[in-house]
Short mmCIF file of C-alpha atoms and ligand atoms in Angstrom, two decimals:
data_model
loop_
_atom_site.label_atom_id
_atom_site.label_comp_id
_atom_site.label_asym_id
_atom_site.label_seq_id
_atom_site.Cartn_x
_atom_site.Cartn_y
_atom_site.Cartn_z
CA MET A 10 -22.49 11.23 -2.48
CA THR A 11 -18.99 12.68 -2.12
CA ALA A 12 -18.40 15.14 -4.94
CA ALA A 13 -14.63 14.86 -5.10
CA ALA A 14 -13.00 11.95 -6.87
CA PRO A 15 -10.61 9.89 -4.74
CA VAL A 16 -6.94 9.80 -5.65
CA SER A 17 -6.65 6.22 -4.45
CA ILE A 18 -8.88 3.36 -3.35
CA THR A 19 -7.73 0.50 -1.14
CA MET A 20 -9.85 -2.62 -0.79
CA VAL A 21 -9.46 -4.62 2.40
CA LYS A 22 -10.24 -8.29 1.95
CA LYS A 23 -10.39 -10.88 4.68
CA ARG A 24 -8.48 -14.13 4.46
CA LEU A 25 -9.70 -17.00 6.61
CA ALA A 26 -7.34 -18.98 8.81
CA ASN A 27 -7.38 -21.80 6.23
CA GLY A 28 -5.95 -19.43 3.62
CA GLU A 29 -9.15 -18.95 1.64
CA PRO A 30 -10.57 -15.47 0.98
CA CYS A 31 -13.92 -14.82 2.65
CA GLU A 32 -16.84 -15.50 0.35
CA LYS A 33 -18.30 -12.00 0.57
CA CYS A 34 -14.95 -10.44 -0.34
CA ALA A 35 -14.65 -12.73 -3.35
CA GLN A 36 -18.21 -11.90 -4.42
CA THR A 37 -17.58 -8.17 -4.12
CA GLU A 38 -14.41 -8.39 -6.19
CA ASP A 39 -16.25 -10.46 -8.76
CA MET A 40 -19.03 -7.87 -8.93
CA LEU A 41 -16.52 -5.04 -9.49
CA ARG A 42 -14.75 -7.05 -12.16
CA ARG A 43 -18.03 -7.81 -13.96
CA ARG A 44 -18.92 -4.11 -13.89
CA GLY A 45 -15.55 -3.34 -15.49
CA VAL A 46 -14.35 -1.08 -12.67
CA TRP A 47 -11.89 -3.37 -10.90
CA GLU A 48 -8.94 -1.48 -12.37
CA GLN A 49 -10.03 1.55 -10.35
CA ILE A 50 -9.11 -0.30 -7.15
CA ASP A 51 -5.52 0.75 -6.57
CA GLU A 52 -4.50 -1.87 -4.07
CA VAL A 53 -5.77 -4.83 -2.12
CA VAL A 54 -4.60 -5.48 1.43
CA TRP A 55 -5.47 -8.49 3.52
CA ALA A 56 -7.04 -8.75 6.94
CA ILE A 57 -5.91 -12.18 8.01
CA GLU A 58 -8.04 -14.09 10.48
CA GLY A 59 -6.10 -14.50 13.73
CA ASP A 60 -3.32 -12.11 12.69
CA ASP A 61 -3.81 -8.76 14.41
CA ALA A 62 -0.65 -7.42 12.79
CA SER A 63 -1.87 -7.93 9.22
CA SER A 64 -2.26 -4.75 7.20
CA GLY A 65 -6.01 -5.12 6.72
CA VAL A 66 -6.70 -5.66 10.43
CA GLU A 67 -4.56 -2.62 11.17
CA LEU A 68 -6.54 -0.52 8.68
CA GLY A 69 -9.77 -1.78 10.26
CA ARG A 70 -8.51 -0.65 13.68
CA VAL A 71 -7.57 2.78 12.35
CA HIS A 72 -10.99 3.31 10.79
CA GLY A 73 -13.09 1.46 13.39
CA VAL A 74 -14.32 -1.11 10.87
CA GLU A 75 -15.01 -4.70 11.92
CA VAL A 76 -16.44 -6.11 8.68
CA ALA A 77 -14.92 -7.18 5.40
CA PRO A 78 -14.62 -6.24 2.70
CA PHE A 79 -14.28 -2.52 3.12
CA PHE A 80 -12.72 0.25 1.08
CA VAL A 81 -10.58 3.22 2.11
CA LEU A 82 -10.73 6.17 -0.23
CA ARG A 83 -8.09 8.89 -0.05
CA PHE A 84 -8.68 12.36 -1.39
CA GLU A 85 -6.41 15.08 -2.61
CA ASP A 86 -6.86 17.17 0.55
CA GLY A 87 -5.56 14.24 2.64
CA SER A 88 -8.95 13.17 3.97
CA GLU A 89 -10.11 9.57 3.91
CA GLU A 90 -13.51 7.97 3.63
CA VAL A 91 -14.51 4.39 4.31
CA TYR A 92 -17.07 2.34 2.41
CA THR A 93 -18.29 -1.00 3.68
CA SER A 94 -20.54 -1.55 0.67
CA GLY A 95 -19.14 -2.32 -2.75
CA MET A 96 -22.44 -1.31 -4.35
CA ARG A 97 -22.38 2.08 -2.65
CA LEU A 98 -18.81 2.61 -3.71
CA LEU A 99 -19.76 1.68 -7.24
CA ARG A 100 -22.66 4.12 -7.23
CA ASP A 101 -20.72 7.00 -5.66
CA HIS A 102 -17.29 6.76 -7.20
CA LEU A 103 -16.71 4.00 -9.70
CA SER A 104 -19.37 4.56 -12.31
CA GLN A 105 -17.43 7.49 -13.78
CA PRO A 106 -13.82 7.48 -14.96
CA ARG A 107 -11.42 8.47 -12.20
CA ALA A 108 -10.13 12.02 -12.28
CA ASP A 109 -6.55 12.53 -13.35
CA THR A 110 -5.45 14.52 -10.34
CA SER A 111 -1.85 15.01 -11.28
CA ALA A 112 0.44 15.06 -14.23
CA SER A 113 1.99 11.86 -12.97
CA ALA A 114 -1.22 9.97 -12.39
CA LYS A 115 -0.46 6.33 -12.97
CA PRO A 116 -2.25 4.29 -15.62
CA ALA A 117 -4.93 1.86 -14.48
CA GLY A 118 -3.51 -1.39 -13.17
CA LYS A 119 -0.12 0.11 -12.44
CA ALA A 120 1.55 0.69 -9.14
CA PRO A 121 0.98 3.31 -6.44
CA ASP A 122 2.82 6.60 -6.56
CA ALA A 123 6.44 7.18 -5.67
CA GLY A 124 5.52 8.74 -2.29
CA LEU A 125 3.77 5.59 -1.16
CA VAL A 126 6.66 3.46 -2.38
CA SER A 127 9.11 5.62 -0.51
CA ASN A 128 7.04 5.22 2.67
CA LEU A 129 6.96 1.45 2.23
CA ALA A 130 10.72 1.41 1.67
CA SER A 131 11.38 3.20 4.94
CA GLN A 132 8.83 1.11 6.87
CA TRP A 133 10.11 -2.21 5.53
CA GLN A 134 13.84 -1.46 5.38
CA THR A 135 14.64 -3.11 8.71
CA LEU A 136 12.21 -6.02 8.53
CA GLU A 137 13.17 -9.62 7.96
CA PRO A 138 12.85 -10.74 4.31
CA GLY A 139 10.03 -13.20 5.11
CA GLU A 140 8.05 -10.38 6.71
CA ILE A 141 8.65 -8.14 3.70
CA VAL A 142 7.39 -10.88 1.36
CA ARG A 143 4.27 -11.34 3.49
CA LEU A 144 3.53 -7.62 3.64
CA ALA A 145 4.09 -7.22 -0.11
CA LEU A 146 1.71 -10.07 -0.92
CA GLU A 147 -0.87 -8.70 1.48
CA ARG A 148 -0.62 -5.19 0.12
CA PHE A 149 -0.58 -5.97 -3.58
CA GLY A 150 -2.59 -9.17 -3.48
CA GLU A 151 -2.78 -11.25 -6.60
CA ARG A 152 -1.37 -8.40 -8.65
CA CYS A 153 2.06 -9.18 -7.23
CA ALA A 154 4.33 -11.78 -8.82
CA VAL A 155 7.37 -13.60 -7.48
CA VAL A 156 9.93 -13.70 -10.26
CA LEU A 157 12.00 -16.84 -10.22
CA THR A 158 15.43 -16.76 -11.78
CA GLY A 159 18.01 -18.21 -9.39
CA ALA A 160 18.75 -19.60 -5.95
CA GLU A 161 17.73 -16.39 -4.21
CA ASP A 162 14.33 -16.48 -5.83
CA VAL A 163 13.56 -19.97 -4.58
CA VAL A 164 14.12 -18.56 -1.10
CA LEU A 165 11.50 -15.94 -1.96
CA VAL A 166 9.11 -18.65 -3.13
CA ASP A 167 9.67 -20.47 0.15
CA MET A 168 8.85 -17.28 2.07
CA ALA A 169 5.78 -16.66 -0.09
CA VAL A 170 4.51 -20.19 0.61
CA LYS A 171 5.08 -19.70 4.34
CA SER A 172 3.19 -16.37 4.26
CA GLY A 173 -0.05 -18.19 3.46
CA ALA A 174 -0.96 -15.49 0.94
CA PRO A 175 -1.86 -16.37 -2.64
CA PHE A 176 0.88 -15.57 -5.14
CA ARG A 177 1.98 -16.25 -8.68
CA VAL A 178 5.44 -17.26 -9.85
CA LEU A 179 7.05 -16.32 -13.14
CA PHE A 180 10.20 -18.00 -14.45
CA VAL A 181 12.19 -16.05 -17.00
CA ASP A 182 13.15 -18.72 -19.49
CA THR A 183 15.78 -17.23 -21.76
CA GLY A 184 16.10 -20.51 -23.62
CA ARG A 185 19.79 -20.67 -22.69
CA HIS A 186 19.74 -21.75 -19.08
CA HIS A 187 21.81 -24.64 -17.80
CA ALA A 188 20.09 -28.04 -17.79
CA GLU A 189 20.45 -27.97 -13.99
CA THR A 190 18.34 -24.80 -13.84
CA TYR A 191 15.48 -26.39 -15.76
CA ALA A 192 15.75 -29.37 -13.39
CA LEU A 193 15.51 -26.95 -10.46
CA ILE A 194 12.31 -25.41 -11.84
CA ASP A 195 10.73 -28.87 -12.03
CA ASP A 196 11.96 -29.59 -8.52
CA VAL A 197 10.50 -26.36 -7.12
CA THR A 198 7.17 -27.03 -8.82
CA ARG A 199 6.93 -30.45 -7.21
CA HIS A 200 8.40 -29.46 -3.85
CA TYR A 201 5.88 -26.67 -3.22
CA GLY A 202 3.02 -27.96 -5.34
CA ILE A 203 2.85 -24.65 -7.19
CA GLU A 204 2.42 -23.64 -10.79
CA ILE A 205 5.29 -21.74 -12.37
CA LYS A 206 4.59 -19.77 -15.52
CA SER A 207 7.47 -19.63 -17.99
CA VAL A 208 8.15 -16.28 -19.59
CA LEU A 209 9.65 -16.68 -23.06
CA PRO A 210 11.29 -14.27 -25.52
CA ALA A 211 9.11 -12.89 -28.31
CA SER A 212 9.71 -15.16 -31.30
CA ASP A 213 9.96 -12.31 -33.83
CA GLU A 214 12.55 -10.41 -31.78
CA LEU A 215 14.58 -13.53 -31.14
CA ARG A 216 14.45 -14.66 -34.77
CA LYS A 217 15.66 -11.25 -35.94
CA LEU A 218 18.56 -11.30 -33.47
CA LEU A 219 19.60 -14.81 -34.44
CA GLU A 220 19.30 -14.20 -38.16
CA GLU A 221 21.25 -10.97 -38.03
CA LYS A 222 23.85 -11.75 -35.38
CA GLY A 223 23.83 -15.45 -34.59
CA GLN A 224 23.57 -17.26 -31.26
CA ASN A 225 26.42 -15.59 -29.42
CA SER A 226 26.23 -11.91 -30.32
CA PHE A 227 26.85 -11.03 -26.67
CA LEU A 228 30.48 -12.05 -27.07
CA ARG A 229 31.00 -9.30 -29.64
CA ASP A 230 28.36 -6.71 -28.84
CA GLY A 231 28.01 -7.11 -25.08
CA HIS A 232 25.20 -8.72 -23.17
CA ARG A 233 22.68 -5.90 -23.15
CA GLU A 234 20.96 -6.51 -26.46
CA CYS A 235 20.61 -10.25 -25.92
CA CYS A 236 19.52 -9.78 -22.30
CA ALA A 237 16.90 -7.27 -23.38
CA ILE A 238 15.42 -9.68 -25.93
CA ARG A 239 15.69 -12.86 -23.87
CA ARG A 240 15.09 -11.52 -20.35
CA SER A 241 14.17 -7.90 -19.69
CA ARG A 242 11.48 -7.30 -22.30
CA PRO A 243 9.76 -10.70 -21.93
CA LEU A 244 9.59 -10.18 -18.17
CA ALA A 245 8.28 -6.65 -18.61
CA ARG A 246 5.54 -7.90 -20.92
CA ALA A 247 4.65 -10.72 -18.54
CA LEU A 248 4.34 -8.22 -15.70
CA ASP A 249 1.91 -6.05 -17.62
CA GLY A 250 -1.26 -6.15 -15.51
CA PHE A 251 0.64 -6.67 -12.27
CA ASP A 252 1.18 -3.87 -9.79
CA ALA A 253 4.32 -5.24 -8.17
CA TRP A 254 6.91 -7.95 -8.33
CA ILE A 255 9.19 -9.55 -5.80
CA GLY A 256 12.67 -10.50 -6.91
CA HIS A 257 16.28 -10.01 -6.13
CA GLN A 258 18.93 -7.56 -7.17
CA ARG A 259 22.04 -9.57 -6.61
CA VAL A 260 23.15 -10.38 -10.11
CA GLY A 261 23.78 -7.74 -12.71
CA ARG A 262 22.58 -4.73 -10.81
CA GLU A 263 24.80 -5.49 -7.88
CA LEU A 264 27.71 -5.80 -10.25
CA GLU A 265 26.88 -2.74 -12.26
CA SER A 266 25.27 -0.46 -9.68
CA PRO A 267 26.63 -1.56 -6.30
CA GLY A 268 24.89 0.05 -3.35
CA SER A 269 21.83 0.98 -5.42
CA GLU A 270 19.51 -1.47 -3.75
CA ALA A 271 16.36 -0.47 -1.89
CA VAL A 272 13.83 -2.77 -0.29
CA VAL A 273 11.03 -1.18 -2.31
CA GLU A 274 11.35 1.02 -5.35
CA VAL A 275 9.43 2.16 -8.38
CA GLU A 276 10.54 0.25 -11.45
CA THR A 277 12.26 2.49 -13.95
CA GLY A 278 13.32 -0.20 -16.41
CA GLN A 279 13.96 0.44 -20.06
CA ALA A 280 10.94 -1.61 -21.10
CA PRO A 281 7.91 0.73 -21.08
CA GLU A 282 5.57 -2.03 -19.90
CA SER A 283 7.41 -2.23 -16.61
CA ARG A 284 7.63 1.43 -15.70
CA GLY A 285 5.59 2.33 -12.65
CA LEU A 286 5.58 -1.16 -11.22
CA VAL A 287 6.65 -1.57 -7.64
CA ARG A 288 9.74 -3.67 -7.30
CA VAL A 289 10.20 -5.37 -3.93
CA ASN A 290 13.69 -6.62 -3.07
CA PRO A 291 13.41 -8.40 0.28
CA LEU A 292 16.95 -9.84 0.21
CA VAL A 293 18.96 -6.67 -0.18
CA GLY A 294 20.15 -6.81 3.42
CA TRP A 295 21.35 -10.38 3.19
CA ASP A 296 24.79 -11.58 2.27
CA ASN A 297 25.57 -15.03 0.88
CA ASN A 298 25.96 -16.51 4.37
CA ALA A 299 22.48 -15.41 5.43
CA LEU A 300 21.01 -16.69 2.19
CA TRP A 301 22.62 -20.11 2.37
CA SER A 302 21.89 -20.51 6.03
CA TYR A 303 18.19 -20.00 5.19
CA VAL A 304 18.44 -22.49 2.30
CA ARG A 305 19.95 -25.14 4.58
CA LYS A 306 17.71 -24.45 7.57
CA HIS A 307 14.49 -24.64 5.55
CA GLY A 308 15.50 -27.31 3.04
CA VAL A 309 14.92 -24.96 0.11
CA PRO A 310 15.62 -26.60 -3.28
CA HIS A 311 18.72 -25.09 -4.84
CA ASN A 312 20.57 -25.27 -8.09
CA GLU A 313 23.26 -27.92 -7.83
CA LEU A 314 25.59 -25.72 -9.88
CA HIS A 315 26.09 -23.68 -6.71
CA ASP A 316 27.74 -26.78 -5.22
CA ARG A 317 30.13 -26.74 -8.16
CA GLY A 318 31.45 -23.22 -7.65
CA PHE A 319 28.89 -21.08 -9.46
CA ARG A 320 28.27 -17.95 -7.41
CA PHE A 321 25.72 -16.65 -9.91
CA ILE A 322 23.78 -18.88 -12.23
CA GLY A 323 22.32 -17.41 -15.34
CA CYS A 324 22.49 -18.46 -18.95
CA GLU A 325 24.86 -21.28 -19.68
CA PRO A 326 27.25 -19.31 -21.95
CA CYS A 327 27.39 -16.28 -19.65
CA THR A 328 28.06 -17.73 -16.20
CA ARG A 329 30.82 -19.97 -14.93
CA PRO A 330 32.22 -21.26 -11.63
CA ILE A 331 34.72 -19.10 -9.78
CA ARG A 332 37.10 -19.54 -6.87
CA PRO A 333 36.43 -17.77 -3.56
CA ASP A 334 39.24 -15.32 -4.28
CA GLN A 335 37.83 -14.28 -7.65
CA SER A 336 35.52 -11.33 -8.13
CA ASP A 337 31.87 -11.74 -9.03
CA ARG A 338 32.59 -10.29 -12.46
CA GLU A 339 34.81 -13.30 -13.18
CA GLY A 340 31.74 -15.48 -13.02
CA LEU A 341 29.43 -13.41 -15.21
CA TRP A 342 30.01 -11.65 -18.55
CA TRP A 343 33.74 -11.87 -17.77
CA TRP A 344 34.75 -11.03 -21.33
CA GLU A 345 33.30 -7.52 -21.04
CA THR A 346 34.96 -4.47 -19.66
CA PRO A 347 32.96 -3.38 -16.60
CA PRO A 348 30.60 -0.62 -17.67
CA ALA A 349 31.39 2.98 -16.85
CA SER A 350 29.75 4.28 -13.71
CA ASP A 351 27.45 6.57 -15.63
CA GLU A 352 26.05 3.71 -17.66
CA SER A 353 22.69 2.79 -16.25
CA SER A 354 21.84 -0.81 -15.59
CA GLU A 355 18.76 -2.51 -16.93
CA PRO A 356 16.76 -2.89 -13.77
CA LEU A 357 13.93 -5.08 -14.91
CA GLY A 358 15.16 -8.63 -15.22
CA GLU A 359 18.76 -7.64 -14.95
CA GLY A 360 19.16 -10.27 -12.29
CA ILE A 361 19.57 -13.65 -13.86
S1 SF4 B 21 22.82 -13.81 -19.84
FE1 SF4 B 21 23.85 -14.10 -21.84
S2 SF4 B 21 22.65 -15.58 -23.05
FE2 SF4 B 21 21.42 -14.92 -21.28
S3 SF4 B 21 20.15 -13.32 -22.09
FE3 SF4 B 21 21.95 -12.29 -21.23
S4 SF4 B 21 23.50 -12.17 -22.86
FE4 SF4 B 21 21.85 -13.58 -23.54
#
C-alpha cells in the first residue's frame, strides 16, 4: 500500500462505439458510489472506442494501460500511480478521508485546482468550439452541465449531442422570458430528444423581492439584485454537485468586462455554491457571423426573436431589438449607466 495520500484521482472510463459506457466501468462506479467514496474521484475522463485521440485513450497510452476502467493517482511530489482495480484503490486510498494537502484544497465534488484549469485553458484555447465541448464532457463526465439560456447555448447543445458524450442541460428560467424563448426550449427538447431541467428562483427570495420592491425593481435599482435572485443564485444552486459547466459569456459579461473571456476558467461568482466550479466557454473566439453560420449550416433551432432584430435575448422587460448601428448596450439594460470599470460583473449566470 502506498503510504502517501494522492492529491488527485482520475478515473478513466471506456465508452463503447454505440455511446454506452462499458459495463465494468459502470459497475465500478456503482461500487464506489455505494461505498460512499465516489466524491473522492476528482475527475472522470473517457476512453472512447475507436477514437485514439480521446483523453482516456491518451492516458492509457501514457501509462501503458489497455483495460478499463483504470485510475491515475497523482501525488504531491509529482509522481503518479495507476490502479486497474477499483477494489484495490478502495482498500489502499479511499477507505480513509483524503488528506488536505494545501490551504486551497477544494471541497469534495468541486472542480480541479486553478493550475489544472490554467493548463486546460492554454491547451484548448485554439481548438474549435465543438472539440472543446467534447473534451470538456469527456474530462468532467456527467458532472458537467450545459447551461441553456440563449441562441449560443443551443449551439452548445448541438455540439454536445454531436460529441456522443452523455450530458445534462439546465435552463435558467427567470420567469420573465419572452414567450418565444419558452417555445424555443420546447423546440430544442423535441429536436434533440433530450431532457432539459428548468432552474427556478427560490420562492422565498422572489416573494421578498416582489413584496418589497414590486415586479420591476431593476428599473430603479439596476438589474443586479433581480438578476441575482432570478438567475445567478438559482443557477449556482443548481450547479451544486457539478464540477463544471459549459456556457457562453456573450451577454452581460461581454458588455461589462469586455476582453475578459477565457476558454476555461475557475468560477469566481458571487454565489458561494458556484465558487471553484470550472467554467468552460467554447464560443469565446467566435463572432456573430461564425455563430450564425453554424446555426444555419447545422439547422440548429434558434429563437425567432433574433429574426426580429434582437441581438441578445434575455428577460422580456430587459432586452429589445436594436438596429445594426446601435451598440449592444442599447439592447440590454439600456436604462442603466454602464458600470464603472472597477465594478465586477456577476460571472455565474450573468449571460442571459
Ligand atoms: S434580465 Fe431583467 S428581469 Fe431578468 S433577471 Fe435580470 S433584471 Fe430581472
